[in-house]
Short mmCIF file of C-alpha atoms and ligand atoms in Angstrom, two decimals:
data_model
loop_
_atom_site.label_atom_id
_atom_site.label_comp_id
_atom_site.label_asym_id
_atom_site.label_seq_id
_atom_site.Cartn_x
_atom_site.Cartn_y
_atom_site.Cartn_z
CA MET A 1 -21.46 -5.54 1.57
CA SER A 2 -20.15 -7.28 4.54
CA LEU A 3 -20.98 -11.15 4.83
CA MET A 4 -21.52 -10.62 8.67
CA ASN A 5 -25.17 -10.29 9.79
CA GLU A 6 -26.83 -9.67 13.11
CA LYS A 7 -26.74 -13.39 13.89
CA HIS A 8 -22.93 -13.24 13.75
CA TYR A 9 -22.70 -10.30 16.07
CA GLU A 10 -25.12 -11.73 18.42
CA LEU A 11 -23.16 -15.02 18.69
CA ARG A 12 -19.95 -13.07 19.39
CA ARG A 13 -21.65 -10.99 22.16
CA GLN A 14 -22.96 -14.15 23.61
CA LYS A 15 -19.48 -15.70 23.61
CA LEU A 16 -18.14 -12.68 25.21
CA LEU A 17 -20.67 -12.54 27.92
CA ASN A 18 -20.01 -16.27 28.63
CA PHE A 19 -16.53 -15.07 29.91
CA ILE A 20 -18.22 -12.75 32.33
CA GLU A 21 -20.15 -13.65 35.39
CA GLU A 22 -21.75 -10.28 36.07
CA GLY A 23 -20.87 -6.73 34.99
CA VAL A 24 -20.97 -4.00 32.51
CA VAL A 25 -18.94 -3.95 29.27
CA ILE A 26 -18.40 -0.54 27.52
CA LEU A 27 -16.71 -0.39 24.04
CA ALA A 28 -16.10 2.84 22.14
CA SER A 29 -15.88 3.47 18.46
CA SER A 30 -12.72 4.98 16.99
CA PRO A 31 -12.40 8.76 17.09
CA PRO A 32 -12.04 10.47 13.80
CA LYS A 33 -8.39 11.24 13.17
CA THR A 34 -7.02 14.64 11.99
CA ARG A 35 -4.40 14.55 9.27
CA SER A 36 -3.61 18.24 9.36
CA ASN A 37 -5.48 21.37 10.44
CA ASP A 38 -9.10 20.64 9.40
CA THR A 39 -8.52 17.55 7.16
CA GLU A 40 -9.26 14.03 8.36
CA TYR A 41 -7.92 10.64 7.51
CA PRO A 42 -10.62 8.36 6.06
CA TYR A 43 -12.49 6.97 8.96
CA ARG A 44 -11.62 3.48 10.07
CA GLN A 45 -13.69 1.86 12.89
CA ASN A 46 -12.07 0.34 15.98
CA SER A 47 -11.60 -3.33 15.14
CA ASP A 48 -12.85 -4.71 18.67
CA PHE A 49 -15.97 -2.42 18.58
CA TYR A 50 -16.62 -3.49 15.01
CA TYR A 51 -16.18 -7.15 15.76
CA MET A 52 -18.91 -6.86 18.46
CA CYS A 53 -21.63 -4.97 16.58
CA GLY A 54 -20.65 -4.08 12.90
CA PHE A 55 -21.55 -0.45 13.50
CA GLN A 56 -19.40 1.69 11.13
CA GLU A 57 -20.01 5.29 12.48
CA ASP A 58 -17.74 7.28 14.83
CA ASN A 59 -19.18 8.61 18.13
CA ALA A 60 -20.81 5.44 19.11
CA LEU A 61 -20.69 3.20 22.10
CA LEU A 62 -21.60 -0.39 22.73
CA VAL A 63 -22.65 -1.36 26.28
CA LEU A 64 -23.43 -4.97 27.36
CA VAL A 65 -24.91 -5.52 30.70
CA LYS A 66 -25.02 -8.87 32.40
CA THR A 67 -26.52 -9.79 35.65
CA LYS A 68 -27.28 -13.28 36.95
CA GLU A 69 -30.78 -13.18 35.50
CA LEU A 70 -30.44 -11.27 32.22
CA SER A 71 -28.21 -9.58 29.68
CA LYS A 72 -28.92 -6.33 27.84
CA ILE A 73 -27.36 -4.89 24.71
CA VAL A 74 -27.27 -1.17 24.34
CA LEU A 75 -25.93 1.03 21.47
CA PHE A 76 -25.32 4.70 21.78
CA VAL A 77 -25.13 6.68 18.44
CA GLU A 78 -25.17 10.13 17.00
CA PRO A 79 -28.74 11.12 16.17
CA TYR A 80 -29.54 12.08 12.51
CA ASN A 81 -28.51 15.68 11.83
CA GLU A 82 -29.50 17.71 8.71
CA GLU A 83 -26.31 19.86 8.88
CA HIS A 84 -24.06 16.85 9.24
CA ALA A 85 -25.85 15.07 6.35
CA LEU A 86 -25.37 18.11 4.15
CA TRP A 87 -21.55 18.36 4.72
CA ASN A 88 -20.45 14.84 5.77
CA GLY A 89 -23.18 12.46 4.67
CA SER A 90 -26.02 10.84 6.44
CA ARG A 91 -25.74 9.14 9.75
CA LEU A 92 -28.07 6.20 10.57
CA GLY A 93 -29.58 7.99 13.55
CA ILE A 94 -31.34 6.42 16.49
CA GLU A 95 -34.54 5.07 14.77
CA ARG A 96 -32.73 3.46 11.88
CA ALA A 97 -30.16 2.11 14.11
CA LYS A 98 -32.77 0.41 16.11
CA GLU A 99 -34.24 -1.11 12.91
CA ARG A 100 -30.91 -2.23 11.49
CA PHE A 101 -29.16 -3.53 14.58
CA CYS A 102 -30.37 -6.24 16.95
CA MET A 103 -30.06 -4.13 20.17
CA ASP A 104 -32.36 -4.09 23.16
CA GLU A 105 -32.00 -0.28 23.37
CA VAL A 106 -30.56 2.42 21.28
CA TYR A 107 -29.90 5.91 22.68
CA ASP A 108 -28.58 9.28 21.69
CA ILE A 109 -24.93 9.41 22.63
CA HIS A 110 -25.25 12.86 24.10
CA GLY A 111 -27.41 11.41 26.81
CA PHE A 112 -24.68 8.84 27.78
CA SER A 113 -23.83 10.38 31.17
CA ILE A 114 -27.36 10.07 32.26
CA VAL A 115 -28.10 6.59 30.81
CA ILE A 116 -24.90 4.98 31.90
CA LYS A 117 -25.57 5.90 35.55
CA GLU A 118 -28.57 3.65 35.41
CA LEU A 119 -26.70 0.99 33.48
CA LEU A 120 -23.89 0.91 36.11
CA ARG A 121 -26.14 1.00 39.19
CA ASP A 122 -25.77 -2.10 41.30
CA HIS A 123 -22.92 -3.49 39.26
CA VAL A 124 -19.51 -4.36 40.73
CA ALA A 125 -17.46 -5.06 37.66
CA LEU A 126 -16.62 -2.86 34.76
CA TYR A 127 -15.09 -4.20 31.55
CA ILE A 128 -13.40 -1.67 29.15
CA ASP A 129 -10.40 -1.22 27.05
CA LEU A 130 -8.06 -0.16 29.91
CA PHE A 131 -5.97 2.04 27.53
CA ASP A 132 -8.91 3.73 25.98
CA GLU A 133 -8.73 7.42 27.06
CA SER A 134 -11.76 8.63 25.19
CA GLU A 135 -14.16 10.98 26.86
CA TRP A 136 -16.82 8.29 26.95
CA ILE A 137 -14.75 5.84 28.92
CA THR A 138 -13.54 8.60 31.17
CA GLN A 139 -17.11 9.61 31.66
CA ALA A 140 -18.08 6.10 32.49
CA LYS A 141 -15.41 5.75 35.18
CA LYS A 142 -16.50 9.23 36.58
CA THR A 143 -20.01 8.07 36.83
CA ALA A 144 -18.92 4.83 38.61
CA LYS A 145 -17.11 7.00 41.13
CA GLU A 146 -20.19 9.11 41.48
CA LEU A 147 -22.22 6.06 42.26
CA ARG A 148 -19.69 4.82 44.77
CA GLU A 149 -19.95 8.11 46.59
CA THR A 150 -23.75 8.21 46.47
CA ARG A 151 -25.56 7.39 49.79
CA GLY A 152 -27.73 4.43 49.69
CA VAL A 153 -26.05 2.78 46.67
CA LYS A 154 -24.89 -0.47 48.32
CA ARG A 155 -23.22 -2.21 45.22
CA HIS A 156 -20.87 -0.17 43.17
CA ILE A 157 -17.86 -0.84 40.69
CA LYS A 158 -15.15 -2.57 42.61
CA ALA A 159 -13.03 -3.89 39.77
CA ILE A 160 -12.20 -2.73 36.33
CA TYR A 161 -11.03 -5.32 33.82
CA ASP A 162 -9.66 -5.23 30.30
CA VAL A 163 -12.22 -6.38 27.83
CA THR A 164 -9.91 -6.29 24.76
CA HIS A 165 -8.13 -9.44 25.88
CA LEU A 166 -11.34 -11.36 25.91
CA ILE A 167 -12.47 -10.02 22.56
CA ARG A 168 -9.18 -10.66 20.98
CA THR A 169 -9.21 -14.25 22.28
CA LEU A 170 -12.51 -14.67 20.36
CA ARG A 171 -10.88 -12.95 17.32
CA LEU A 172 -8.22 -15.57 17.15
CA ILE A 173 -10.49 -18.15 15.68
CA LYS A 174 -11.97 -17.00 12.34
CA SER A 175 -15.43 -18.00 11.26
CA ASP A 176 -16.03 -19.21 7.69
CA GLU A 177 -17.56 -15.72 6.76
CA GLU A 178 -14.32 -14.01 8.09
CA ILE A 179 -12.16 -16.43 6.03
CA THR A 180 -14.21 -15.56 2.95
CA GLU A 181 -13.63 -11.81 3.64
CA ILE A 182 -9.87 -12.47 4.07
CA LYS A 183 -9.86 -14.49 0.76
CA ASN A 184 -11.74 -11.63 -0.86
CA ALA A 185 -9.01 -9.22 0.12
CA ILE A 186 -6.29 -11.65 -0.91
CA ASN A 187 -7.88 -12.18 -4.34
CA ILE A 188 -7.59 -8.52 -5.15
CA THR A 189 -4.10 -8.32 -3.59
CA ALA A 190 -3.14 -11.09 -5.88
CA LEU A 191 -4.06 -9.22 -8.94
CA ALA A 192 -2.27 -6.27 -7.78
CA HIS A 193 1.02 -8.17 -7.18
CA HIS A 194 0.85 -9.65 -10.59
CA GLU A 195 0.07 -6.30 -12.13
CA ALA A 196 3.24 -4.91 -10.44
CA MET A 197 5.32 -7.73 -11.82
CA LYS A 198 3.98 -7.17 -15.38
CA ARG A 199 4.41 -3.41 -15.24
CA CYS A 200 7.87 -3.32 -13.65
CA ARG A 201 10.75 -1.81 -15.72
CA SER A 202 14.06 -0.25 -14.81
CA GLY A 203 13.61 3.57 -14.67
CA LEU A 204 10.16 3.49 -13.15
CA TYR A 205 9.86 4.90 -9.67
CA GLU A 206 8.86 2.93 -6.71
CA TYR A 207 5.77 5.06 -6.28
CA GLU A 208 4.66 4.24 -9.86
CA LEU A 209 4.47 0.58 -9.00
CA GLN A 210 2.64 1.52 -5.88
CA ALA A 211 0.09 3.50 -8.00
CA TYR A 212 -0.47 0.56 -10.31
CA MET A 213 -1.33 -1.60 -7.21
CA SER A 214 -3.45 1.03 -5.74
CA TYR A 215 -5.43 1.29 -8.88
CA VAL A 216 -6.13 -2.49 -8.75
CA PHE A 217 -7.18 -2.23 -5.09
CA GLN A 218 -9.57 0.61 -5.63
CA SER A 219 -10.97 -0.37 -8.98
CA HIS A 220 -11.89 -3.81 -7.43
CA GLY A 221 -13.76 -2.02 -4.57
CA ALA A 222 -11.27 -2.51 -1.81
CA GLN A 223 -12.07 0.20 0.67
CA ALA A 224 -8.50 0.66 1.97
CA GLU A 225 -4.91 -0.58 1.94
CA ALA A 226 -4.35 -2.87 4.99
CA TYR A 227 -1.18 -0.95 5.88
CA GLY A 228 1.35 1.48 4.26
CA ALA A 229 2.74 -0.16 1.21
CA ILE A 230 6.40 -0.95 0.98
CA VAL A 231 7.91 -0.72 -2.53
CA ALA A 232 11.61 -1.07 -2.06
CA GLY A 233 13.98 -1.25 -4.87
CA GLY A 234 17.55 -2.70 -4.39
CA ASN A 235 19.07 -1.89 -0.95
CA ASN A 236 15.96 -0.06 0.14
CA ALA A 237 14.58 -3.45 0.96
CA ASN A 238 16.93 -3.80 3.72
CA THR A 239 15.16 -1.00 5.62
CA LEU A 240 12.36 -3.18 7.10
CA HIS A 241 9.80 -0.38 7.34
CA TYR A 242 10.68 1.55 4.21
CA ILE A 243 7.55 3.38 3.06
CA ASP A 244 9.02 6.41 1.31
CA ASN A 245 8.66 4.57 -2.17
CA ARG A 246 10.34 7.59 -3.88
CA ASP A 247 13.38 6.09 -5.48
CA VAL A 248 14.03 5.07 -9.04
CA LEU A 249 14.07 1.26 -9.79
CA HIS A 250 17.52 0.28 -11.20
CA GLU A 251 18.35 -2.33 -13.87
CA GLY A 252 19.72 -5.46 -12.18
CA ASP A 253 18.19 -4.77 -8.73
CA LEU A 254 15.41 -6.64 -7.02
CA VAL A 255 12.24 -4.88 -5.77
CA LEU A 256 10.55 -5.98 -2.59
CA ILE A 257 6.83 -5.22 -2.47
CA ASP A 258 4.92 -5.66 0.80
CA ALA A 259 1.41 -4.29 0.00
CA ALA A 260 -2.11 -5.48 0.31
CA CYS A 261 -5.65 -4.30 0.71
CA GLU A 262 -8.48 -4.47 3.14
CA TRP A 263 -11.80 -5.81 2.34
CA GLU A 264 -14.86 -5.06 4.52
CA LEU A 265 -12.20 -4.26 7.26
CA TYR A 266 -10.44 -7.65 6.90
CA ALA A 267 -6.72 -7.50 6.02
CA SER A 268 -4.49 -9.32 3.71
CA ASP A 269 -0.69 -9.09 4.02
CA ILE A 270 1.47 -10.20 1.11
CA THR A 271 5.10 -9.74 0.12
CA ARG A 272 6.76 -10.68 -3.07
CA THR A 273 10.41 -9.91 -4.26
CA PHE A 274 11.19 -9.99 -7.93
CA PRO A 275 13.85 -8.63 -10.38
CA VAL A 276 13.21 -5.12 -11.72
CA ASN A 277 14.15 -6.28 -15.22
CA GLY A 278 12.23 -9.62 -14.90
CA LYS A 279 15.22 -11.89 -14.77
CA PHE A 280 16.99 -12.91 -11.46
CA THR A 281 20.87 -12.91 -11.48
CA VAL A 282 22.51 -15.97 -10.34
CA ALA A 283 23.35 -14.39 -6.89
CA GLN A 284 19.78 -13.18 -6.38
CA LYS A 285 18.23 -16.50 -7.38
CA THR A 286 20.53 -18.31 -4.92
CA VAL A 287 19.40 -16.15 -2.02
CA TYR A 288 15.77 -16.14 -3.30
CA GLU A 289 15.46 -19.87 -3.39
CA LYS A 290 16.88 -20.19 0.07
CA VAL A 291 14.27 -17.89 1.48
CA LEU A 292 11.57 -19.57 -0.50
CA ASP A 293 12.78 -22.96 0.75
CA VAL A 294 12.65 -21.80 4.38
CA GLN A 295 9.09 -20.44 3.74
CA LEU A 296 7.74 -23.69 2.26
CA LYS A 297 9.18 -25.77 5.05
CA VAL A 298 7.69 -23.49 7.76
CA ILE A 299 4.30 -23.56 6.08
CA GLU A 300 4.46 -27.36 5.63
CA ALA A 301 4.97 -27.59 9.50
CA MET A 302 1.72 -25.74 10.32
CA LYS A 303 -1.14 -27.81 11.79
CA PRO A 304 -3.31 -27.88 14.75
CA GLY A 305 -1.33 -28.73 18.01
CA VAL A 306 1.92 -27.10 16.81
CA LYS A 307 3.13 -24.32 19.02
CA ARG A 308 3.60 -20.89 17.62
CA ASP A 309 6.90 -20.54 19.62
CA TRP A 310 8.14 -23.78 18.22
CA LEU A 311 7.46 -22.53 14.66
CA GLN A 312 9.42 -19.36 15.42
CA GLN A 313 12.35 -21.47 16.74
CA TYR A 314 12.15 -23.78 13.59
CA SER A 315 12.15 -20.85 11.20
CA GLU A 316 15.26 -19.35 12.89
CA GLU A 317 17.06 -22.62 12.62
CA LEU A 318 16.22 -22.82 8.98
CA LEU A 319 17.22 -19.27 8.29
CA CYS A 320 20.50 -19.66 10.22
CA GLN A 321 21.24 -22.85 8.17
CA ALA A 322 20.42 -20.93 4.95
CA LEU A 323 22.81 -18.17 5.91
CA ILE A 324 25.58 -20.83 6.61
CA ASP A 325 24.90 -22.41 3.20
CA LEU A 326 25.13 -19.03 1.44
CA GLY A 327 28.55 -18.42 3.17
CA ILE A 328 27.18 -15.40 4.91
CA LEU A 329 27.69 -16.92 8.40
CA SER A 330 30.21 -19.44 9.38
CA GLY A 331 30.33 -21.80 12.28
CA LYS A 332 28.03 -24.24 13.93
CA CYS A 333 24.27 -23.50 13.48
CA LYS A 334 23.52 -24.18 17.16
CA THR A 335 26.31 -21.88 18.40
CA LEU A 336 25.25 -19.17 15.96
CA LEU A 337 21.63 -19.41 17.05
CA GLU A 338 22.72 -19.12 20.74
CA ALA A 339 24.67 -15.97 19.78
CA LYS A 340 21.79 -14.79 17.76
CA ALA A 341 24.18 -14.09 14.88
CA HIS A 342 21.40 -14.92 12.32
CA LYS A 343 19.42 -11.90 13.71
CA LYS A 344 21.75 -9.51 11.73
CA TYR A 345 20.47 -10.89 8.35
CA ALA A 346 16.97 -12.22 9.50
CA PRO A 347 15.90 -9.77 12.20
CA HIS A 348 12.12 -10.10 12.28
CA GLY A 349 9.67 -12.72 13.51
CA ILE A 350 8.28 -15.51 11.18
CA GLY A 351 4.74 -14.08 11.20
CA HIS A 352 1.81 -12.80 13.10
CA TRP A 353 -2.00 -13.24 13.40
CA MET A 354 -3.98 -11.55 10.73
CA GLY A 355 -7.65 -10.61 10.62
CA LEU A 356 -9.53 -7.35 11.25
CA ASP A 357 -6.03 -5.93 11.82
CA VAL A 358 -3.04 -6.75 9.67
CA HIS A 359 -1.21 -7.36 12.97
CA ASP A 360 -4.23 -8.91 14.67
CA PRO A 361 -3.67 -8.18 18.35
CA CYS A 362 -4.74 -11.62 19.43
CA PRO A 363 -2.95 -13.39 22.22
CA TYR A 364 0.16 -15.34 21.39
CA VAL A 365 0.43 -17.05 24.81
CA ASP A 366 -2.16 -18.41 27.23
CA ASP A 367 -2.84 -17.07 30.76
CA GLU A 368 0.26 -19.00 32.14
CA GLY A 369 2.46 -17.44 29.44
CA GLU A 370 2.71 -20.73 27.43
CA SER A 371 2.79 -20.35 23.55
CA LEU A 372 -0.62 -21.05 22.09
CA CYS A 373 -1.05 -24.18 19.93
CA PHE A 374 -2.43 -23.63 16.42
CA THR A 375 -6.08 -24.45 16.08
CA ALA A 376 -8.25 -24.58 13.08
CA GLY A 377 -9.61 -21.19 12.06
CA MET A 378 -6.38 -19.20 13.09
CA VAL A 379 -4.83 -17.13 10.28
CA MET A 380 -1.05 -16.33 10.52
CA THR A 381 1.28 -14.80 7.93
CA ILE A 382 4.44 -16.58 7.17
CA GLU A 383 7.16 -14.14 6.00
CA PRO A 384 10.80 -15.21 6.30
CA GLY A 385 13.39 -12.70 4.93
CA ILE A 386 17.12 -12.35 4.48
CA TYR A 387 18.49 -8.85 4.30
CA ILE A 388 22.11 -7.96 3.34
CA ARG A 389 22.95 -4.37 3.37
CA ALA A 390 24.91 -2.82 0.51
CA ASP A 391 27.60 -1.62 2.97
CA ASP A 392 28.20 -4.91 4.68
CA ALA A 393 31.77 -5.49 3.75
CA THR A 394 31.72 -8.94 5.75
CA VAL A 395 29.61 -10.54 3.00
CA ASP A 396 30.58 -11.63 -0.48
CA GLU A 397 30.14 -8.64 -2.78
CA LYS A 398 27.73 -10.51 -5.11
CA TYR A 399 25.18 -10.65 -2.21
CA ARG A 400 25.43 -7.10 -1.00
CA GLY A 401 22.24 -4.96 -1.34
CA ILE A 402 19.99 -7.93 -1.63
CA GLY A 403 16.85 -7.93 0.61
CA ILE A 404 14.30 -10.65 0.11
CA ARG A 405 11.10 -11.39 1.87
CA ILE A 406 8.36 -13.71 0.82
CA GLU A 407 5.06 -13.53 2.69
CA ASP A 408 1.81 -15.49 2.53
CA ASP A 409 -1.39 -15.76 4.61
CA ILE A 410 -2.00 -19.16 6.01
CA LEU A 411 -5.17 -20.57 7.51
CA ILE A 412 -4.90 -23.38 9.97
CA THR A 413 -7.39 -26.16 9.06
CA GLU A 414 -8.55 -29.26 10.86
CA ASN A 415 -5.86 -31.40 9.18
CA GLY A 416 -3.11 -28.88 8.51
CA TYR A 417 -3.16 -25.64 6.75
CA GLU A 418 -4.52 -23.78 3.60
CA ASN A 419 -2.29 -21.18 1.96
CA LEU A 420 -4.80 -18.51 1.21
CA SER A 421 -2.47 -16.67 -1.12
CA ALA A 422 -1.10 -19.63 -2.96
CA MET A 423 -2.37 -18.17 -6.31
CA ILE A 424 0.33 -15.40 -6.11
CA VAL A 425 3.32 -16.62 -8.06
CA LYS A 426 6.47 -17.23 -6.07
CA THR A 427 8.88 -19.78 -7.67
CA ALA A 428 11.68 -17.88 -9.47
CA ASP A 429 10.52 -19.43 -12.77
CA ASP A 430 6.89 -18.46 -12.28
CA ILE A 431 7.89 -15.02 -11.24
CA GLU A 432 10.08 -14.60 -14.30
CA LYS A 433 7.08 -15.77 -16.58
CA MET A 434 4.76 -13.32 -14.88
CA CYS A 435 7.27 -10.37 -15.41
CA LYS A 436 7.21 -11.21 -19.12
CA GLU A 437 3.53 -11.11 -19.41
CA LEU A 438 1.92 -8.08 -21.03
CA VAL A 439 -0.67 -6.06 -19.24
N1 LIG B 1 3.16 -5.62 6.19
C1 LIG B 1 3.46 -5.72 7.55
C2 LIG B 1 4.01 -7.05 7.90
O1 LIG B 1 4.31 -7.81 7.03
O2 LIG B 1 4.04 -7.43 8.97
MN1 MN B 2 3.20 -9.41 7.78
MN1 MN B 3 3.67 -7.66 5.02
#
């Protein structure tokens, strides 16, 4: 059961309407997605839509109407249908949606084209997801055009704005309940990473480790994985988006696991890298401790007022220095940074917002393009990595084929930060101990 109730959604809608002087907001649910022929992916609600109303069904629309005098909240849903209930499960339907959700009006979505005409009448501003090409948004624009062409209608839609930017600005700061949901996701993900460390042996396949983790996610009630799991043995870790997970795990290699579950639509996002046989080689441990040192230093610098861009810059300096210390790069750190030489071995950013989406699409900059400062309630991943390809003859042989990333989920607090995933082991010693534990 989600911790969010109608009060939370009402407050969010109020905050959204505070951004708007006058106008109509229309948000559509996600369409169901076909996997192949007549089979579908499990349904996942659109995060912006869900954030504003908590409704979990497809074929639904949320409309907020604001005039100088009043605001009105309207939900459009699929009516209850016996046939659908028999094959696909029961929908809430109009009456129960009225009882369950705090809406001023609930309508049958099949009457949308008629009702929206009345809702749009006399309004000059429309707020939608500008990139939503669903039939409903297309219908709303068509209706706005019809109204413009109708004699006697004096006021009509003159401007269409992107509403997602406003919603995603709200999504940046997580409420206590949202943080609890993220923690719930992380708690299960922690068990899954520890399970993988305990189960890992050479000769296992990457997908077997993935399966052990999926079992933990599902047996603890997580409804989904937050993203496609990466279980990358040895040199596979140097393919950043490796999701095949079909190779065998070899003695003496590391395995990088970037996998996490979603809880009540809130993501977690965790990476750990550990030895397949439970014991780091000297070379692996040397690189591992460099990455860990960078991660700890970056996390330690997080607090309200710090700019995200500064943190990125700082992490690049630390990674570049780590690569020099390892003898992988040579020269002055400043010169190497200017030439972006470190990007060959540390190509991705230090982290991203996380929440209803694993890569929460909240803004990184303000309206002037200035990097945002951290504020209490923001959640960001911190995930430095060093990747040395097996075929990179420019690097000492002992380091070739090593790919390491360490990723935690960090909450900005009033006074600094809280590492929400601090319970997942990550010092080399603790990892080796965990790998020895029996399941
Ligand atoms: N798991 C995706 C990422 O770390 O960004
Ligand atoms: Mn991440
Ligand atoms: Mn990740």
